[in-house]
XYZ file of C-alpha atoms in Angstrom:
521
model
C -97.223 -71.939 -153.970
C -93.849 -73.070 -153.350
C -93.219 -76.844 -151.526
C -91.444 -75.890 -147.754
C -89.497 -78.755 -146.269
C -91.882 -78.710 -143.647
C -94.770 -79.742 -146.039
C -92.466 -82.413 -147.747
C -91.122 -83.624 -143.971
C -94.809 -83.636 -142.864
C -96.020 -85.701 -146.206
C -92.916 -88.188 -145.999
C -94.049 -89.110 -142.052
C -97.252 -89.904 -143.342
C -95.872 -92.081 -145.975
C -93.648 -94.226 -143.502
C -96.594 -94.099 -140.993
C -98.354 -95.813 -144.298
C -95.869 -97.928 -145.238
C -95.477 -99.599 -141.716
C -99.015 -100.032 -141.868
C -98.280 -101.625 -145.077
C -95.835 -103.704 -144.193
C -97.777 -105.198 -140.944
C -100.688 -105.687 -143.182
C -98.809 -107.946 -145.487
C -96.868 -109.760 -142.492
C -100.369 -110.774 -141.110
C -101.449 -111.988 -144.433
C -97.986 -114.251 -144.414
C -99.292 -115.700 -141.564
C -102.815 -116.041 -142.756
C -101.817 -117.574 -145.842
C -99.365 -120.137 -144.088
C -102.238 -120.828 -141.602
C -104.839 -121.675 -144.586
C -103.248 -124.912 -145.657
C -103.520 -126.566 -142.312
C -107.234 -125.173 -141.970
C -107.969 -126.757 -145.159
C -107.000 -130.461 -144.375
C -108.589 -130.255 -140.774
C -111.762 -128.011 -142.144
C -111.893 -130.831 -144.737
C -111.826 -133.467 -142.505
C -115.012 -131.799 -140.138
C -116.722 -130.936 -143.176
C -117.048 -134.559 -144.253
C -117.838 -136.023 -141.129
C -120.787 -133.496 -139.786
C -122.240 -132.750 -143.824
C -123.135 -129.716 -142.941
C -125.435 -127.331 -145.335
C -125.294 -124.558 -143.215
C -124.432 -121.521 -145.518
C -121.518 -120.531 -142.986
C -119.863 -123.168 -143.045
C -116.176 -123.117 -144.357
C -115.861 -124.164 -147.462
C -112.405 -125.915 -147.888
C -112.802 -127.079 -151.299
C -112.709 -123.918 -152.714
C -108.942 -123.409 -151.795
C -106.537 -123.959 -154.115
C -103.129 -124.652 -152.835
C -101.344 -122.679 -155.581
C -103.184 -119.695 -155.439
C -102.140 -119.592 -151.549
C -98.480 -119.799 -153.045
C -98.624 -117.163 -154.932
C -100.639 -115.158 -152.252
C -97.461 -115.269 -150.295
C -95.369 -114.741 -153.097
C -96.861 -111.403 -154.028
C -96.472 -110.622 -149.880
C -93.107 -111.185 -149.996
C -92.640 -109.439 -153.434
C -94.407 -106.147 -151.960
C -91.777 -106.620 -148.968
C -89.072 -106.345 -151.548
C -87.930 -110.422 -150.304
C -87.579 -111.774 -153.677
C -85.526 -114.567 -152.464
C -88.798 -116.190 -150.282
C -90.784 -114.977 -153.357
C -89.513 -117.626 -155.876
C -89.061 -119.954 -153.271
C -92.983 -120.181 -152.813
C -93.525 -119.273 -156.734
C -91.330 -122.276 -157.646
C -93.421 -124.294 -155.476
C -95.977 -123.729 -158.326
C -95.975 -126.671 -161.330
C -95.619 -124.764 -164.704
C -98.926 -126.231 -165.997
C -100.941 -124.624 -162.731
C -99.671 -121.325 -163.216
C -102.220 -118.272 -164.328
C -101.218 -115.451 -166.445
C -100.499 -113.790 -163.303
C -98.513 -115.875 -162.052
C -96.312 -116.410 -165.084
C -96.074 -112.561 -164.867
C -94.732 -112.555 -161.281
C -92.325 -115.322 -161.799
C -90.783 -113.040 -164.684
C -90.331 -110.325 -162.781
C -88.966 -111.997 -159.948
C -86.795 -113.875 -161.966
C -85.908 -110.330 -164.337
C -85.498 -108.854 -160.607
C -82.886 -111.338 -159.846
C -80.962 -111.365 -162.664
C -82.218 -114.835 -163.920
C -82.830 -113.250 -167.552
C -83.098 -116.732 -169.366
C -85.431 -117.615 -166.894
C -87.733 -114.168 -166.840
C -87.893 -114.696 -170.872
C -89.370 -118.242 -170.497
C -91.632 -116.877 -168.354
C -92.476 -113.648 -170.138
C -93.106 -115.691 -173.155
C -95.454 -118.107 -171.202
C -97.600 -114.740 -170.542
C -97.790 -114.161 -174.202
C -98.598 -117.862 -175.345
C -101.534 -117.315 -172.737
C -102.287 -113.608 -173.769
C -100.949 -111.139 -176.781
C -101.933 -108.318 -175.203
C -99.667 -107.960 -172.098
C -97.676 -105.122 -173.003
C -95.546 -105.203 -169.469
C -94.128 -108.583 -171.427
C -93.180 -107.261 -174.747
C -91.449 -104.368 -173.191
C -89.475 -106.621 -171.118
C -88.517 -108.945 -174.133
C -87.251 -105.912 -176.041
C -85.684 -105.013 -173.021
C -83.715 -108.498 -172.607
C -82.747 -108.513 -176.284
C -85.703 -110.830 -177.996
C -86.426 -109.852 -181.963
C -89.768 -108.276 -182.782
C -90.044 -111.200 -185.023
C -89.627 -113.897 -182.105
C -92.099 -112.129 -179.952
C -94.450 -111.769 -182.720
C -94.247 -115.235 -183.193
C -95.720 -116.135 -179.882
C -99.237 -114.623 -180.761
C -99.682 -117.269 -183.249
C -98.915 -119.814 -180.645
C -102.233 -118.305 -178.760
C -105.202 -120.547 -178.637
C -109.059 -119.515 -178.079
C -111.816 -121.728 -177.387
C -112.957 -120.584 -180.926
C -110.009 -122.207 -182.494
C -109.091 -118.594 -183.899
C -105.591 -116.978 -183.656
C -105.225 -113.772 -182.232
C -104.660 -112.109 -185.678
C -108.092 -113.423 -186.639
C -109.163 -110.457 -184.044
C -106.362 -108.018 -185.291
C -107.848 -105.260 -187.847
C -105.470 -104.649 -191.247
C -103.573 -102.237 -189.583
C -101.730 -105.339 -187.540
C -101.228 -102.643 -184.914
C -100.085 -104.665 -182.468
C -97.225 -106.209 -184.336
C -95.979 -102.518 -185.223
C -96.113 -102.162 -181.166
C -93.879 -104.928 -180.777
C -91.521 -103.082 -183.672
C -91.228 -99.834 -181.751
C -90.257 -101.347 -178.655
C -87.749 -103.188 -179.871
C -86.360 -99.964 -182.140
C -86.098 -98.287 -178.735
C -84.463 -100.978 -177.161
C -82.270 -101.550 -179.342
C -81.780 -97.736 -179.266
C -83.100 -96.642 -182.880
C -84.981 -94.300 -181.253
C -85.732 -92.696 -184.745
C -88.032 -95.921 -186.039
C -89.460 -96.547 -183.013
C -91.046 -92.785 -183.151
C -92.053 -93.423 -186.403
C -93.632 -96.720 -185.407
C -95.002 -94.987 -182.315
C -96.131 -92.172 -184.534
C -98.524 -94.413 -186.855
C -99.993 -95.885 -183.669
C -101.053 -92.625 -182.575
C -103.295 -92.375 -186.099
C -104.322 -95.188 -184.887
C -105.435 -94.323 -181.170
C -104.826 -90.574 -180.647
C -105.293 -90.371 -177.402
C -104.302 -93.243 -176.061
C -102.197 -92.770 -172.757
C -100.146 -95.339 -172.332
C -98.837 -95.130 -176.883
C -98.180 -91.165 -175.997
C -96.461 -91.796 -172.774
C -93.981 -94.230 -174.650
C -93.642 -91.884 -177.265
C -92.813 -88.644 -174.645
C -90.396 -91.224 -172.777
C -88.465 -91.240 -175.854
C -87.924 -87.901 -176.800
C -87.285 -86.904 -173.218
C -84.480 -89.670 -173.852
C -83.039 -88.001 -177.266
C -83.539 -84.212 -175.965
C -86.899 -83.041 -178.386
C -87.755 -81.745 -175.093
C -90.026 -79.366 -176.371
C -92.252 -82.425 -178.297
C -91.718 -84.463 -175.201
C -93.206 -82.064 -172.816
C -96.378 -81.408 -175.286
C -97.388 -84.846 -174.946
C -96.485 -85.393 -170.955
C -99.243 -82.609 -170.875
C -101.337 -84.037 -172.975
C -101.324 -87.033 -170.728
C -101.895 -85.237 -167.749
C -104.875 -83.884 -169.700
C -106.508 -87.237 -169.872
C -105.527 -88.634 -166.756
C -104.232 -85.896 -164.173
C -103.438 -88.656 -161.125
C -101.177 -90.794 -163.343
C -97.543 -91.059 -162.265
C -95.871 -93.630 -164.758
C -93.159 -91.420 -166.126
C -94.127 -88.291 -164.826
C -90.230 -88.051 -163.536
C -89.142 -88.115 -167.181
C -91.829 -84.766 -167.449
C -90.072 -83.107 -164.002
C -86.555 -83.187 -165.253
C -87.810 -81.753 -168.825
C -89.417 -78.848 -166.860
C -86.474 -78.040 -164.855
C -84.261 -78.298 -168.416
C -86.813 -75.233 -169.243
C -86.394 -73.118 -166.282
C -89.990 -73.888 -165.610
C -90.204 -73.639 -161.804
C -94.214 -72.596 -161.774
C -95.111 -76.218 -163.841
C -92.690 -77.930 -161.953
C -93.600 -76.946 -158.021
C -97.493 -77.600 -159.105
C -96.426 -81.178 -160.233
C -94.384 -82.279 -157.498
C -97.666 -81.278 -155.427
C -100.054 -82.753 -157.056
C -98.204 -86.139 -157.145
C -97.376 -86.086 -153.618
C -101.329 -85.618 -153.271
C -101.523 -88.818 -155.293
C -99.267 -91.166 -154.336
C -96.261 -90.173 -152.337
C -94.904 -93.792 -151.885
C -93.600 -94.152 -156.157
C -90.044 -94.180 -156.963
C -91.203 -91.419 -159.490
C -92.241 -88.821 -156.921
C -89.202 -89.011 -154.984
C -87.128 -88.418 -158.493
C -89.637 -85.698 -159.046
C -88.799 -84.274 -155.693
C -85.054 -83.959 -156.312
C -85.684 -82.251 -159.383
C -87.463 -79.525 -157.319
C -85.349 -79.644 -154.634
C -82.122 -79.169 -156.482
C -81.426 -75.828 -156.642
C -82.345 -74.850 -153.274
C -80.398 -77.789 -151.631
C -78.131 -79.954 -154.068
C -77.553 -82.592 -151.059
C -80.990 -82.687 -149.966
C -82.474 -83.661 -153.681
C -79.553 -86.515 -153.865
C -80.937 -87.697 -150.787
C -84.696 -87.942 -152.584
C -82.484 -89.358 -155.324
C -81.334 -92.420 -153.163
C -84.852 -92.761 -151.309
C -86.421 -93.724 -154.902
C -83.452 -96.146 -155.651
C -84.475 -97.762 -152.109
C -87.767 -98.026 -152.918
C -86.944 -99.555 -156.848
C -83.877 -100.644 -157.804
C -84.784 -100.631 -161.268
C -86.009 -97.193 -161.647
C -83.316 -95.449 -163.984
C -84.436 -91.962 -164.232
C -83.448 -91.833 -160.233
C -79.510 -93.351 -161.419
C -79.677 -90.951 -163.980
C -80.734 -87.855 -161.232
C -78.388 -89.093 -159.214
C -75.365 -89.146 -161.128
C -76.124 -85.475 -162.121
C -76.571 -84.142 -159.129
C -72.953 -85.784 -157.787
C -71.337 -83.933 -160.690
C -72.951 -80.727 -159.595
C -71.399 -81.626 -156.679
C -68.161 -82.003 -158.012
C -68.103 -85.754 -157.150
C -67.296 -87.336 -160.629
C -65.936 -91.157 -159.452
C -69.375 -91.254 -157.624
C -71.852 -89.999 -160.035
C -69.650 -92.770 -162.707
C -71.678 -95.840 -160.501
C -74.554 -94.018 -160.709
C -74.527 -93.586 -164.668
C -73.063 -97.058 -164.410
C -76.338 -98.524 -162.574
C -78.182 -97.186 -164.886
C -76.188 -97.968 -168.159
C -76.000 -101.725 -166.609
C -80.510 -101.761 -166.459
C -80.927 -100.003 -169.889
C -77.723 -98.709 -172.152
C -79.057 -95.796 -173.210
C -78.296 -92.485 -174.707
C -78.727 -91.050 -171.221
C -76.351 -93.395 -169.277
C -73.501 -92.801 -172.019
C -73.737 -89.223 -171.422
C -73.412 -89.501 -167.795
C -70.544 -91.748 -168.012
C -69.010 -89.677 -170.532
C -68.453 -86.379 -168.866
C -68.178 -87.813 -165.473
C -64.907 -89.585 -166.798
C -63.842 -86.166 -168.089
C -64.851 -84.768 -164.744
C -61.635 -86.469 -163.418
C -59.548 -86.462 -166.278
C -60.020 -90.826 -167.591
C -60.337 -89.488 -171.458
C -59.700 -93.399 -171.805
C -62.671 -94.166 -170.098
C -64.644 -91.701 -171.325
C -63.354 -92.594 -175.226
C -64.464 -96.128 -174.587
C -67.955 -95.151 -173.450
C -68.127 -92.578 -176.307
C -67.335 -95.376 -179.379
C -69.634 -97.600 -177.083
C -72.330 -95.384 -177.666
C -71.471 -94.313 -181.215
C -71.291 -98.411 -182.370
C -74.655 -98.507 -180.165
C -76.118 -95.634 -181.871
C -74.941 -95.214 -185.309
C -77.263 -92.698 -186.734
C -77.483 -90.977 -183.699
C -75.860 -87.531 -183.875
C -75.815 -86.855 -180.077
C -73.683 -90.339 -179.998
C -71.191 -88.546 -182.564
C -70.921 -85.056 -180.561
C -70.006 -87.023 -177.373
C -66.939 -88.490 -178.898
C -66.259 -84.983 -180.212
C -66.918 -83.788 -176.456
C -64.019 -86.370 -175.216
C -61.647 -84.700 -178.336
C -62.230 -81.382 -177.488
C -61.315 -82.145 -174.120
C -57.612 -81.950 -174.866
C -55.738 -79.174 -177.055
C -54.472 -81.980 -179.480
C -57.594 -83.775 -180.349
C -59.676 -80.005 -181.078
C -59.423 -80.642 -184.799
C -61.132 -83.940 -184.209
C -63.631 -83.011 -182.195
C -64.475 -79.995 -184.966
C -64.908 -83.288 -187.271
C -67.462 -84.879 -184.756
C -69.445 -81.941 -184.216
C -69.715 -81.091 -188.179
C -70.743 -84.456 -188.429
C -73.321 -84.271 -185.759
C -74.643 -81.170 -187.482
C -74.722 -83.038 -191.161
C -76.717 -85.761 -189.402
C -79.008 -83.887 -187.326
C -79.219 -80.307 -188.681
C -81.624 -78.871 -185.898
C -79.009 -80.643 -182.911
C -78.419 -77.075 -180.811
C -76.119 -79.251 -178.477
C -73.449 -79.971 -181.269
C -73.596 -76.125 -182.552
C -73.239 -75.039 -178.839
C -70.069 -77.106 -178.702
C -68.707 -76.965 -182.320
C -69.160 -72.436 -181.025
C -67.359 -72.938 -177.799
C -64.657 -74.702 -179.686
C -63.996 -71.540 -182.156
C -64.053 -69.057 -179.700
C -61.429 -71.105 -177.650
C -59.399 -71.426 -180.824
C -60.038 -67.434 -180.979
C -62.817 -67.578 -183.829
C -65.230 -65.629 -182.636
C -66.432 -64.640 -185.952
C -66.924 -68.087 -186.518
C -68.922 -68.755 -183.994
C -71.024 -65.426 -184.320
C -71.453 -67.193 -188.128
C -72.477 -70.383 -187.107
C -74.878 -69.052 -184.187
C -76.608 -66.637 -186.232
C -77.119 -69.273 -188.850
C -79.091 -71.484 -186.129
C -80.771 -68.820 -184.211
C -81.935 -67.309 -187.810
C -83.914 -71.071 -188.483
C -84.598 -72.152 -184.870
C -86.087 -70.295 -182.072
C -83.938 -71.213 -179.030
C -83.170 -69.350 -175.770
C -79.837 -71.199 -175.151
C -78.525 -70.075 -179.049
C -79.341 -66.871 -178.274
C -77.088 -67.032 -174.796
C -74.196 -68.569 -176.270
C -74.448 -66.160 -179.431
C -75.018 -62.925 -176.133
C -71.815 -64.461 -174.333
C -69.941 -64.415 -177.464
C -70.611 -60.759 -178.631
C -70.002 -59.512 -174.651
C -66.510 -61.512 -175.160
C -65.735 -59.188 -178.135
C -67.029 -56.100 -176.213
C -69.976 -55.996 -179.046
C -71.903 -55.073 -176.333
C -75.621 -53.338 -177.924
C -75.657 -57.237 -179.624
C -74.972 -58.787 -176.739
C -77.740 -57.208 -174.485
C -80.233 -57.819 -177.904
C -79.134 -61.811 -177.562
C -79.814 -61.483 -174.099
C -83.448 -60.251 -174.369
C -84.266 -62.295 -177.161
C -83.504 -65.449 -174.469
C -85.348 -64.449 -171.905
C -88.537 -63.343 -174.150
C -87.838 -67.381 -175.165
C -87.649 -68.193 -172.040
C -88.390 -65.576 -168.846
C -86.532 -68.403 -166.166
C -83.487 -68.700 -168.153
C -81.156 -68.220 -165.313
C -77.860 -68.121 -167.360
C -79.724 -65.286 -169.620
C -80.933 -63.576 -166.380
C -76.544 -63.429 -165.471
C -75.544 -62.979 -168.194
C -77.839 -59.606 -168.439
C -77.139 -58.716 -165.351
C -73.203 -58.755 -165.827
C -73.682 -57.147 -169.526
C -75.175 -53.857 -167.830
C -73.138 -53.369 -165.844
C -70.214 -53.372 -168.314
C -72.624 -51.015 -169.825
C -72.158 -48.719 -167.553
C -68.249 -49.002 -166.862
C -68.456 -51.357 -163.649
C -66.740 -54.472 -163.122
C -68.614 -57.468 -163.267
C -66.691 -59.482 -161.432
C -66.286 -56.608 -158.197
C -68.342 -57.691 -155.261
C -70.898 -55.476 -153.952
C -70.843 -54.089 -150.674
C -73.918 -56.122 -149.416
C -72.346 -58.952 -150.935
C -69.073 -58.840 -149.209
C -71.450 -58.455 -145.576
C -73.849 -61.285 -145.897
C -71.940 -63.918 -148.054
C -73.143 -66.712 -145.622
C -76.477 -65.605 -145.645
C -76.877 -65.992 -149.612
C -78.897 -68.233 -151.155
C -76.985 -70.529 -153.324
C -77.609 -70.099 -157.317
C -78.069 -72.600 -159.629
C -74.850 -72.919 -161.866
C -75.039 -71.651 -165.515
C -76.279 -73.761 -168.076
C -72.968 -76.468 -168.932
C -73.471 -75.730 -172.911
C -71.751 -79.210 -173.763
C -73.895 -80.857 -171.937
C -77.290 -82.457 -173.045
């Protein structure tokens, strides 16, 4: 059953009727927590005069200062005050502070954009505990070497005078963690699959190893791998919502509109507050009303400012919208939290979007000196080339490169076909196509190769291209016009005459999502 606005609208004023719930909840523990010091001198003082041994009676030596501290600390963090946070955090001596409290002062400090100061701390978390694996994602994050963080766990003491690796089997699993993080960090995303890879023989189903593993090759576009283990998650643990953005924008990439409306429900059923639903939601909502899913867009920036899948969704949908110089600050927020292949993208065909090729050159060899093995890095400075007549040749380079690097890479044959039939080799690009389609089952090959062979009026393969797409993929939209147009050519009508009904009740048309950009990721 489809999601109505209604049902969203009515969801959403339940969530803001929570969340000012929420946020009088925590301003009355503020004032609890600022009240508690001054009970606990004057409750002090009464309980040493009357002695009492009543079992009621307050019990002021159980309150630690510091804890209060970083009671009000986490109040102000949930209020999104991270100012007044660290104020009250700082009030904390370094020697008093928990693991939890080292762990709030990092992100507070990571939140702020204190990074020296959030390492410190994140490496205080690991000196008290190896196993935090919020604070070896952030190190990778924030540029520390595997080696460095792995260094900290011998640092670890236990009141059995045993290091941490004492408990670690032969497999040292934990340090090859700490490896794959930092491989996708540093954007090898090829080693830290691998790495990721052996810690699944390791744990198999463990959620949190397969959700970092799906995270990546949503990132690198092995959508169909990704979207296995996403499932495969949800299989285990059907009300998680870490990532389950990443797993909406992979099933909109595959026309899968059935998958997709059933998530968006169920994690509005589960928490409708998380930056992730809200990304979610613009997915959904994007084809029906472009302006409406930016909006859901912006609402899960509001809610985390660090969430980049939402910069990312953003940024797309303002191209759609034919709003390049906008969507480059959103691909520029997001570039600016993690440089990845995602935000290079973005940046690069916004730029073209308004004509910068300077701009969109720089990002290009940014991401190509980023990503050196990375044949998607490669095809977008071919994508800035083919942009202009002169620099076609060069761009054929990039893309045959792309193609020698990553042989199964459908995006760089898409483009490296578009470019021959705008150079007027269509028989090269029939070549190529039917090369890839013959190894690799893949609706949009089979589109490209359909649009080709209707542009040469070899119609009978065009309509077989066609059909083999949409028996790929039924939802394939730019299949489904593509078809449509083709039999209609078939049958000596123009394609591009409006119908009758068409010319009546133009306003009344639902709007149609655009055909799939081929150059695009």
């Amino acid at each position: 059953m489809d999601i109505s606005k209604d049902q969203i609208a009515t969801l959403l004023d339940h969530d803001l009727h929570a969340s000012a719930q929420m946020l009088h909840t925590y301003k009355q523990a503020l004032q609890y927590c600022k009240i508690i010091p001054k009970q606990n001198s004057t409750s002090a003082r009464t309980s040493l005069s009357s002695r009492s041994s009543s079992p009621s009676s307050f019990n002021a030596s159980a309150i630690n200062e510091n804890e209060v501290k970083f009671k009000i600390a986490s109040c102000h963090s949930s209020l999104n005050e991270t100012r007044l946070a660290l104020a009250e955090m700082e009030g904390i001596p370094s020697k008093a502070r928990t693991l939890q409290m080292s762990l709030l002062m990092a992100k507070l400090f990571r939140n702020s954009r204190h990074n020296r100061y959030a390492i410190a701390c994140y490496r205080e978390c690991l000196r008290n505990c190896p196993y935090v694996m919020e604070a070896i994602i952030a190190l990778a994050e924030l540029g520390v070497a595997a080696k460095d963080i792995i260094s900290l766990f011998s640092q670890t003491s236990y009141k059995s005078g045993r290091t941490p690796f004492e408990h670690i089997d032969s497999n040292r699993w934990l340090q090859r963690y700490v490896e794959a993080q930092c491989c996708v960090a540093s954007n090898d995303y090829k080693g830290g699959l691998e790495l990721f890879a052996e810690l699944l023989q390791r744990f198999p189903s463990n959620i949190h190893i397969l959700l970092e593993t799906a995270k990546v090759e949503a990132i690198i576009g092995k959508s169909d791998e990704a979207i296995v283990n996403f499932e495969k998650v949800r299989s285990l643990d059907p009300f998680l919502i870490t990532y389950m953005d990443e797993y909406a924008i992979l099933l909109k990439g595959k026309s899968d509109y059935t998958k997709l409306n059933k998530l968006v429900h169920d994690l509005l059923s589960i928490d409708p507050t998380r930056p992730e639903v809200f990304v979610a939601l613009s997915v959904l909502w994007e084809r029906k009303d472009e302006r409406g899913a930016l909006s859901y867009a912006e609402k899960s920036i509001r809610i985390d400012e660090r969430h980049i899948p939402a910069y990312i969704m953003k940024g797309n949908i303002l191209l759609s919208l034919k709003r390049p110089e906008v969507a480059v600050i959103a691909f520029r927020g997001a570039h600016d939290l993690r440089a990845d292949l995602r935000s290079y993208q973005g940046l690069v065909h916004s730029y073209l979007a308004f004509s910068k090729t300077k701009e969109a050159l720089h990002a290009a060899r940014e991401a190509m000196k980023a990503m050196p093995q990375s044949a998607k890095a490669l095809k977008l400075v071919g994508d800035v080339h083919a942009s202009n007549s002169s620099g076609r040749e060069k761009a054929k380079k990039f893309y045959e490169s792309a193609l020698r690097l990553e042989p199964g890479y459908f995006g760089a044959a898409l483009a490296l076909a578009e470019l021959h039939c705008v150079e007027g080799r269509n028989g090269d690009a029939v070549s190529l196509l039917e090369r890839y389609v013959k190894d690799w089952a893949d609706d949009s090959l089979h589109v490209k190769l359909a649009q080709v062979y209707a542009a040469t009026n070899a119609l009978q393969e065009a309509l077989s291209h066609y059909q083999a797409a949409l028996r790929l993929n039924p939802q394939n939209e730019a299949a489904k016009k593509g078809l449509e147009r083709l039999e209609k050519q078939m049958k000596g009508v123009d394609p591009d005459a409006p119908e009758e009904d068409e010319e009546n009740e133009v306003e009344d048309a639902d709007e149609e999502p655009d055909e799939i950009e081929l150059l695009r990721e």
